[in-house]
XYZ file of C-alpha atoms in Angstrom:
504
model
C -7.127 6.567 -6.036
C -10.769 5.674 -5.010
C -13.970 6.463 -6.964
C -17.145 7.127 -5.372
C -20.080 6.961 -7.646
C -22.715 9.275 -6.201
C -25.923 7.655 -7.327
C -29.367 7.402 -5.411
C -29.685 4.640 -3.129
C -33.106 2.494 -3.650
C -34.739 0.792 -0.651
C -33.526 -2.717 -1.487
C -35.494 -4.129 1.415
C -38.470 -3.697 -1.051
C -37.472 -6.346 -3.011
C -37.289 -8.990 0.080
C -40.381 -11.314 0.915
C -41.801 -10.136 4.060
C -43.050 -13.658 5.446
C -42.110 -14.502 8.862
C -41.457 -17.986 8.014
C -37.917 -16.227 6.650
C -37.057 -16.575 10.430
C -37.335 -19.980 11.144
C -34.283 -21.383 12.657
C -32.651 -17.786 13.258
C -34.249 -18.096 17.209
C -30.671 -18.769 18.629
C -29.260 -15.781 16.774
C -32.332 -13.631 17.808
C -31.663 -14.757 21.516
C -28.135 -13.731 21.126
C -29.152 -10.184 19.424
C -31.128 -9.188 22.670
C -28.259 -10.083 25.308
C -25.974 -8.122 22.822
C -28.523 -5.338 23.285
C -28.746 -5.287 26.910
C -24.887 -5.179 26.953
C -24.768 -2.010 24.971
C -27.552 -0.449 26.990
C -25.379 -1.391 30.340
C -22.303 0.116 28.635
C -24.163 3.335 27.388
C -25.280 3.972 31.111
C -21.796 3.276 32.431
C -20.596 5.929 30.095
C -22.402 8.421 31.949
C -20.759 7.573 34.861
C -16.841 7.336 33.966
C -14.143 9.914 33.676
C -12.165 10.597 30.461
C -9.879 7.742 30.385
C -12.680 5.151 31.234
C -14.505 6.445 28.737
C -12.147 5.793 25.942
C -11.738 2.181 27.050
C -15.650 1.963 27.015
C -15.752 3.338 23.537
C -13.269 1.040 22.294
C -15.549 -1.918 23.664
C -18.266 -0.432 22.157
C -16.851 -0.107 18.798
C -15.683 -3.708 19.234
C -19.033 -4.882 19.638
C -20.636 -2.811 16.973
C -18.280 -3.988 14.511
C -18.584 -7.599 15.114
C -19.999 -9.340 12.248
C -19.638 -13.285 12.089
C -19.036 -14.499 8.615
C -20.297 -17.798 6.945
C -18.218 -18.902 3.812
C -20.103 -21.145 0.856
C -17.900 -23.316 -0.814
C -18.377 -25.978 -3.502
C -17.780 -27.051 -7.154
C -18.963 -25.086 -10.136
C -22.826 -25.447 -10.979
C -23.689 -26.778 -7.062
C -25.806 -24.017 -6.691
C -23.756 -21.739 -4.122
C -24.638 -18.592 -5.392
C -28.453 -19.834 -5.581
C -28.069 -20.807 -1.915
C -26.591 -17.282 -0.649
C -29.494 -15.500 -2.465
C -32.025 -17.737 -0.631
C -29.795 -17.383 2.701
C -29.698 -13.462 2.081
C -33.706 -13.543 1.476
C -33.609 -11.743 -1.942
C -34.473 -14.241 -4.967
C -32.194 -13.288 -7.776
C -29.977 -10.869 -5.566
C -26.695 -12.344 -7.257
C -26.919 -13.248 -10.960
C -26.761 -17.160 -11.490
C -27.418 -17.245 -15.441
C -23.940 -17.057 -16.486
C -21.136 -19.738 -16.133
C -19.197 -19.325 -14.409
C -20.262 -16.277 -12.693
C -18.312 -15.951 -9.303
C -14.732 -15.242 -10.246
C -13.913 -13.514 -6.817
C -15.340 -13.822 -3.010
C -18.691 -11.737 -2.985
C -19.558 -10.792 0.422
C -23.269 -9.927 1.415
C -23.027 -7.723 4.570
C -26.298 -8.149 6.071
C -27.679 -5.734 8.514
C -30.665 -6.076 10.420
C -33.586 -3.215 9.636
C -34.715 -1.608 6.691
C -32.472 1.481 6.684
C -30.794 2.206 3.098
C -26.974 2.230 3.546
C -25.139 5.121 2.217
C -22.654 2.992 0.438
C -24.259 -0.116 -1.058
C -21.273 -1.775 -3.237
C -17.455 -1.661 -2.978
C -15.123 -3.269 -5.343
C -11.328 -3.568 -4.790
C -9.168 -4.219 -7.752
C -5.744 -5.806 -7.965
C -2.540 -3.681 -6.888
C 0.477 -3.743 -9.051
C 2.521 -5.785 -6.687
C -0.267 -8.652 -6.407
C -0.076 -9.004 -10.234
C 3.721 -9.478 -10.265
C 3.475 -12.081 -7.563
C 0.945 -13.771 -9.356
C 2.759 -13.776 -12.649
C 6.013 -14.689 -10.988
C 4.932 -17.385 -8.718
C 1.365 -18.189 -9.714
C 0.058 -16.900 -6.096
C -0.254 -18.908 -3.063
C -1.506 -22.093 -5.136
C 1.468 -21.735 -7.370
C 3.756 -21.763 -4.338
C 1.941 -24.830 -3.089
C 2.488 -26.328 -6.517
C 6.043 -25.662 -6.719
C 6.740 -26.910 -3.217
C 5.080 -30.117 -4.129
C 7.082 -30.723 -7.306
C 3.926 -30.031 -9.552
C 5.819 -27.850 -11.795
C 3.271 -28.351 -14.772
C 0.636 -27.087 -12.343
C 2.667 -24.104 -11.730
C 3.525 -23.508 -15.427
C -0.336 -23.809 -16.225
C -1.271 -21.171 -13.419
C 1.202 -18.604 -14.681
C 0.364 -19.311 -18.436
C -3.287 -18.456 -17.387
C -2.318 -15.595 -15.516
C -0.421 -14.090 -18.236
C -3.083 -14.525 -20.617
C -5.652 -13.006 -18.045
C -3.402 -10.038 -17.723
C -3.119 -9.283 -21.542
C -6.717 -9.775 -22.218
C -7.360 -7.013 -19.512
C -4.815 -4.837 -20.767
C -6.594 -5.148 -24.222
C -9.974 -4.524 -22.993
C -9.047 -1.834 -20.905
C -6.525 -0.211 -22.969
C -4.400 2.739 -21.285
C -6.687 2.789 -18.230
C -5.296 -0.646 -17.325
C -2.538 0.432 -15.027
C -4.477 3.431 -13.872
C -6.903 1.243 -12.494
C -4.756 -1.327 -10.624
C -5.267 -0.804 -6.810
C -8.339 1.389 -7.073
C -11.416 1.042 -4.746
C -14.932 1.804 -6.668
C -17.761 2.545 -4.324
C -21.482 2.788 -5.288
C -24.577 4.198 -3.601
C -26.457 1.409 -5.555
C -26.129 -1.817 -7.389
C -27.687 -3.771 -9.916
C -27.375 -6.996 -12.007
C -25.469 -4.925 -14.668
C -23.035 -3.450 -12.233
C -22.333 -6.728 -10.878
C -21.626 -8.485 -13.976
C -19.531 -5.643 -15.051
C -17.072 -6.261 -12.153
C -17.362 -9.864 -10.928
C -19.264 -11.907 -13.853
C -16.746 -13.504 -16.266
C -19.217 -15.368 -18.468
C -18.950 -18.212 -20.797
C -16.283 -16.772 -23.095
C -13.643 -15.860 -20.725
C -10.810 -16.712 -23.120
C -12.739 -15.883 -26.371
C -12.190 -12.747 -28.006
C -15.587 -12.899 -30.199
C -17.989 -12.234 -27.544
C -21.527 -10.842 -28.737
C -21.859 -7.051 -28.677
C -24.730 -7.198 -26.148
C -21.786 -8.970 -23.642
C -19.001 -6.433 -24.292
C -19.592 -4.854 -20.724
C -19.915 -8.114 -19.000
C -16.682 -8.690 -17.076
C -15.407 -5.389 -17.896
C -13.463 -5.252 -14.567
C -14.021 -8.725 -13.628
C -10.373 -9.787 -14.307
C -8.952 -7.119 -12.108
C -11.226 -7.395 -9.579
C -10.022 -8.460 -5.804
C -13.048 -8.616 -3.855
C -16.558 -7.144 -4.105
C -18.475 -6.119 -0.929
C -22.615 -5.539 -0.967
C -24.057 -4.151 1.891
C -27.879 -4.417 2.609
C -30.539 -4.238 5.267
C -32.425 -7.152 6.156
C -35.903 -7.376 7.773
C -35.565 -11.323 8.390
C -32.131 -11.203 10.019
C -31.831 -10.422 13.678
C -28.069 -9.660 13.926
C -25.777 -8.792 11.637
C -23.603 -10.989 9.317
C -21.638 -11.703 6.219
C -22.399 -14.221 3.593
C -19.580 -15.067 1.336
C -19.924 -16.524 -2.102
C -16.953 -18.337 -3.492
C -15.858 -19.576 -6.891
C -15.971 -22.789 -7.859
C -13.363 -25.320 -6.587
C -13.112 -27.143 -9.731
C -12.978 -24.297 -11.776
C -10.457 -24.682 -14.819
C -9.093 -21.387 -14.010
C -6.651 -22.269 -11.135
C -6.499 -18.561 -9.916
C -10.093 -18.910 -8.707
C -9.117 -21.804 -6.800
C -6.859 -19.767 -5.057
C -9.282 -17.128 -4.305
C -11.319 -19.883 -2.575
C -8.796 -21.305 -0.380
C -7.835 -17.517 0.810
C -11.685 -17.042 1.739
C -11.489 -20.359 3.848
C -8.461 -18.979 6.019
C -10.572 -15.871 7.059
C -13.947 -17.946 8.260
C -14.635 -19.973 11.093
C -17.808 -21.297 9.657
C -18.094 -22.954 6.249
C -20.731 -24.418 4.399
C -19.910 -26.824 1.622
C -22.548 -27.257 -0.900
C -23.014 -30.511 -2.856
C -25.225 -31.580 -5.910
C -27.427 -34.114 -4.949
C -26.762 -35.865 -8.450
C -22.958 -35.904 -7.750
C -22.598 -35.717 -4.027
C -19.129 -35.910 -2.302
C -16.821 -36.406 -5.486
C -13.329 -36.636 -4.743
C -12.936 -32.583 -5.273
C -15.568 -32.356 -2.730
C -13.868 -34.695 -0.253
C -10.470 -32.941 -0.721
C -12.246 -29.556 0.165
C -13.853 -31.066 3.273
C -10.497 -32.706 4.305
C -8.758 -29.151 3.847
C -11.418 -27.263 6.103
C -11.707 -29.632 8.796
C -7.970 -29.681 9.222
C -7.810 -26.116 9.714
C -8.153 -25.218 13.417
C -11.343 -24.352 14.789
C -13.666 -24.633 11.510
C -17.056 -25.795 11.860
C -18.408 -27.204 8.654
C -21.687 -27.500 7.539
C -22.793 -30.022 4.454
C -25.754 -28.934 2.413
C -26.773 -31.366 -0.272
C -28.610 -29.047 -2.834
C -30.721 -29.489 -5.743
C -32.771 -32.336 -4.597
C -35.636 -30.799 -6.675
C -33.753 -32.539 -9.649
C -34.186 -36.149 -7.910
C -37.144 -38.223 -9.282
C -37.331 -40.005 -6.104
C -36.154 -37.948 -3.129
C -38.024 -39.894 -0.267
C -35.894 -42.674 -1.036
C -32.922 -41.595 -2.675
C -32.097 -38.941 0.032
C -31.619 -41.643 2.935
C -29.140 -43.413 0.329
C -27.267 -40.185 -0.401
C -26.762 -39.633 3.062
C -25.633 -43.113 3.862
C -22.930 -42.794 1.023
C -21.666 -39.631 2.315
C -21.251 -40.592 5.808
C -19.041 -44.161 4.611
C -17.030 -41.743 2.235
C -16.430 -39.446 5.460
C -15.338 -42.411 7.797
C -13.035 -43.771 4.754
C -11.544 -40.937 4.009
C -10.931 -39.489 7.428
C -13.501 -36.901 7.130
C -15.124 -35.101 10.055
C -17.543 -37.848 11.575
C -19.872 -35.219 13.246
C -20.371 -33.176 10.390
C -24.294 -32.036 9.839
C -25.559 -32.858 6.566
C -28.768 -31.026 5.180
C -30.487 -31.881 2.380
C -32.635 -29.153 0.390
C -33.221 -26.968 -2.543
C -32.102 -23.598 -3.003
C -34.746 -23.391 -6.094
C -37.741 -24.080 -4.075
C -36.700 -21.443 -1.449
C -36.283 -18.751 -4.297
C -39.527 -19.492 -5.596
C -41.173 -18.821 -2.176
C -38.593 -15.529 -1.915
C -40.115 -14.553 -5.474
C -43.747 -15.456 -4.716
C -43.774 -17.396 -7.930
C -44.199 -21.365 -6.731
C -47.161 -21.511 -9.640
C -43.937 -21.027 -11.903
C -42.101 -24.201 -10.609
C -40.907 -26.497 -13.294
C -43.441 -29.536 -13.145
C -40.271 -32.252 -12.543
C -39.387 -30.060 -9.512
C -43.189 -29.492 -8.226
C -43.341 -33.652 -8.653
C -40.273 -34.059 -6.392
C -41.632 -31.441 -3.780
C -44.734 -33.555 -3.588
C -42.683 -36.589 -3.083
C -40.420 -35.019 -0.501
C -43.336 -33.547 1.428
C -44.713 -37.053 1.953
C -41.811 -37.985 3.994
C -40.550 -34.874 5.643
C -43.917 -33.278 6.591
C -44.897 -33.336 10.341
C -47.554 -32.198 12.442
C -45.583 -29.322 13.380
C -46.102 -27.590 10.193
C -49.302 -29.370 8.699
C -51.574 -26.072 9.251
C -49.105 -23.724 7.464
C -49.708 -22.447 4.283
C -48.390 -23.991 1.195
C -45.631 -21.251 0.651
C -44.394 -21.864 4.358
C -44.220 -25.498 3.970
C -42.300 -25.264 0.766
C -40.081 -22.988 2.479
C -39.565 -25.836 5.044
C -39.218 -28.246 2.550
C -36.172 -26.231 0.959
C -33.973 -27.080 3.802
C -33.162 -23.526 4.614
C -34.852 -23.228 8.229
C -32.519 -26.313 9.202
C -29.575 -24.755 7.585
C -30.447 -21.301 9.459
C -30.775 -22.851 12.740
C -27.425 -24.796 12.571
C -25.448 -21.626 11.045
C -26.961 -19.366 14.234
C -26.121 -21.912 16.793
C -22.532 -22.029 15.275
C -22.386 -18.410 14.958
C -23.528 -18.019 18.627
C -21.231 -20.717 20.114
C -18.176 -20.449 18.209
C -18.075 -16.951 17.658
C -20.756 -14.650 19.335
C -20.793 -15.658 22.932
C -16.730 -15.802 23.674
C -16.618 -12.158 21.734
C -19.698 -11.047 24.147
C -17.994 -12.721 27.265
C -14.911 -10.894 26.579
C -16.377 -7.290 26.138
C -18.891 -7.823 29.263
C -15.970 -8.864 31.596
C -13.953 -5.972 30.197
C -16.800 -3.239 30.776
C -17.384 -4.999 34.393
C -13.826 -4.498 35.179
C -14.289 -0.641 34.277
C -17.595 -0.540 36.194
C -15.738 -2.025 39.372
C -12.724 0.706 39.104
C -15.551 3.047 39.036
C -17.230 1.747 42.005
C -14.181 1.855 43.926
C -13.254 5.492 42.841
C -16.737 6.639 44.016
C -15.914 5.300 47.503
C -13.251 7.916 47.643
C -14.157 11.070 49.449
C -12.646 13.910 51.148
C -13.265 14.018 54.796
C -14.268 17.050 56.371
C -15.812 17.940 59.821
C -19.003 16.752 60.577
C -20.653 20.154 60.551
C -20.649 19.933 56.906
C -19.854 23.855 56.646
C -19.537 24.897 53.178
C -16.187 26.360 52.421
C -15.250 29.261 50.088
C -12.722 29.040 47.330
C -10.189 31.055 49.078
C -10.701 28.853 52.012
C -10.559 25.654 50.031
C -7.126 27.124 48.709
C -5.850 27.809 51.987
C -6.558 24.326 53.096
C -4.918 22.584 50.330
C -2.009 24.969 50.859
C -1.730 24.136 54.317
C -1.909 20.210 53.746
C 0.925 21.019 50.802
C 3.136 22.529 53.381
C 2.686 20.028 56.213
C 3.495 17.185 53.961
C 6.797 19.252 52.296
C 7.946 19.915 55.964
C 7.337 16.026 56.685
C 9.132 15.229 53.343
C 11.968 17.452 54.017
C 12.495 15.913 57.531
C 12.415 12.591 56.204
C 15.044 13.297 53.616
C 17.105 15.119 56.187
C 16.895 11.845 58.353
C 18.030 9.570 55.578
C 20.662 11.814 54.586
C 22.305 11.814 58.078
C 22.099 7.988 58.357
C 23.593 7.750 55.177
C 26.468 10.372 55.794
C 26.990 8.301 59.122
C 27.495 5.070 57.448
C 29.762 6.599 54.776
C 32.070 8.036 57.702
C 32.204 4.803 59.738
C 33.150 3.096 56.417
C 35.865 5.652 55.690
C 37.346 5.617 59.015
C 37.292 1.708 59.098
C 39.363 1.823 55.606
C 41.807 4.148 56.893
C 42.498 2.150 60.300
C 42.887 -1.271 58.075
C 45.310 0.395 55.541
C 47.461 2.058 58.573
C 47.455 -1.357 60.093
C 48.700 -3.007 57.313
C 51.243 -0.333 56.627
C 52.714 -0.734 59.973
C 52.766 -4.491 59.850
C 54.626 -4.202 56.400
C 57.237 -2.221 57.693
C 57.541 -4.406 61.079
C 57.976 -7.398 58.649
C 59.908 -5.970 56.015
C 62.138 -2.969 57.768
C 63.928 -0.482 55.704
C 64.699 -3.616 52.975
C 63.565 -2.999 49.369
């Protein structure tokens, strides 16, 4: 059972900053988008020249290219600033709420499409199915299975108890609707903070029954929400992409760790968000090792919250040195890209509120600017300088390059090669012509039918003659074989009689 809520769909692009600096770092993705457009135009032109069979193959390629949406998954501990960073990457300040702890209880995917046209469906929430609940309660889900195989029975018991508590609390909150809601998909033509908190914000009082009255709706469906997808248009992004926000890997509720692990499996590009105050703890290192051990995973490390450092110009080089040493000692990826920045600064730019920046953060910004600013951006307006100092342009550049080289180019090459094969087949077919006389005389329908009938009769007679020849040849060989068999049998019988006479 699906529920489609019909609400007016506001133009969410109105909440985006219109600054051109937001596109900084996205140049590789913009160039890729131009190549995609040329391939799409070529396939549209080819579509006009092909037959029905080729049209179907071409339509499949066009659909595959249209649906191509590279995904980037953001991972990290609770309070590392993942959600704030995702907001900045999406180009909306406070798009996803960050003022509850912990807020991200499910994987939340932001599907960004270039342009300004509002989508008919802006939000889709998939709720848990009955069999998923049963599997979680019985085995503790994938995380519980791994714990059980490793002999960590205590971990499995903890997971099972947490899930049972979660289910009972959901049943008390939802009453008779609990079973009816399982497996449903809810769609909305809009979304706002209240809607998001209802489905994916658990808040501070996850295991408390005495929540304040104003928080009654917060997390109403969050316990049974499996996934959340938000669809938005973006004026800054040159090509569609998906940004995935995940629960913290150090969440005390282990089921949310499992949700994060599952998200990693379906993403080729991962951004590990660290806090500058506590960069690369054992939990962070375990996460990086897990991601880097998976095949074809590109790992980017973003050290967030440098706005909270007292002396970033001197502290950041030391932090990076320590991270590199830990990566080397723990057999982490030696070539991991490390970026330092502040999602807080970026969102101040997006909200056009740099004057409202905290004093300590402003002091850190000036300190970092003295070291990081160069001649290339010295003439920029202050707000654009802050955007570059936030680290977002560098992060966007690396992600754009990874999307193009890891996902985009192989996909485009495969589709273009298939389209060329279709075009080559069509070109060969166009060379086939029915040869007529040199006069180029027009034939009537009856004359054409007569010509075709004559051709059919000619080839039918030729076929009959060929079959007759084959039949006669076969009959001749069969007769010879039959006669040879009789001759050998008679010869054997005569010899037997001569040797044995009339004896028995």
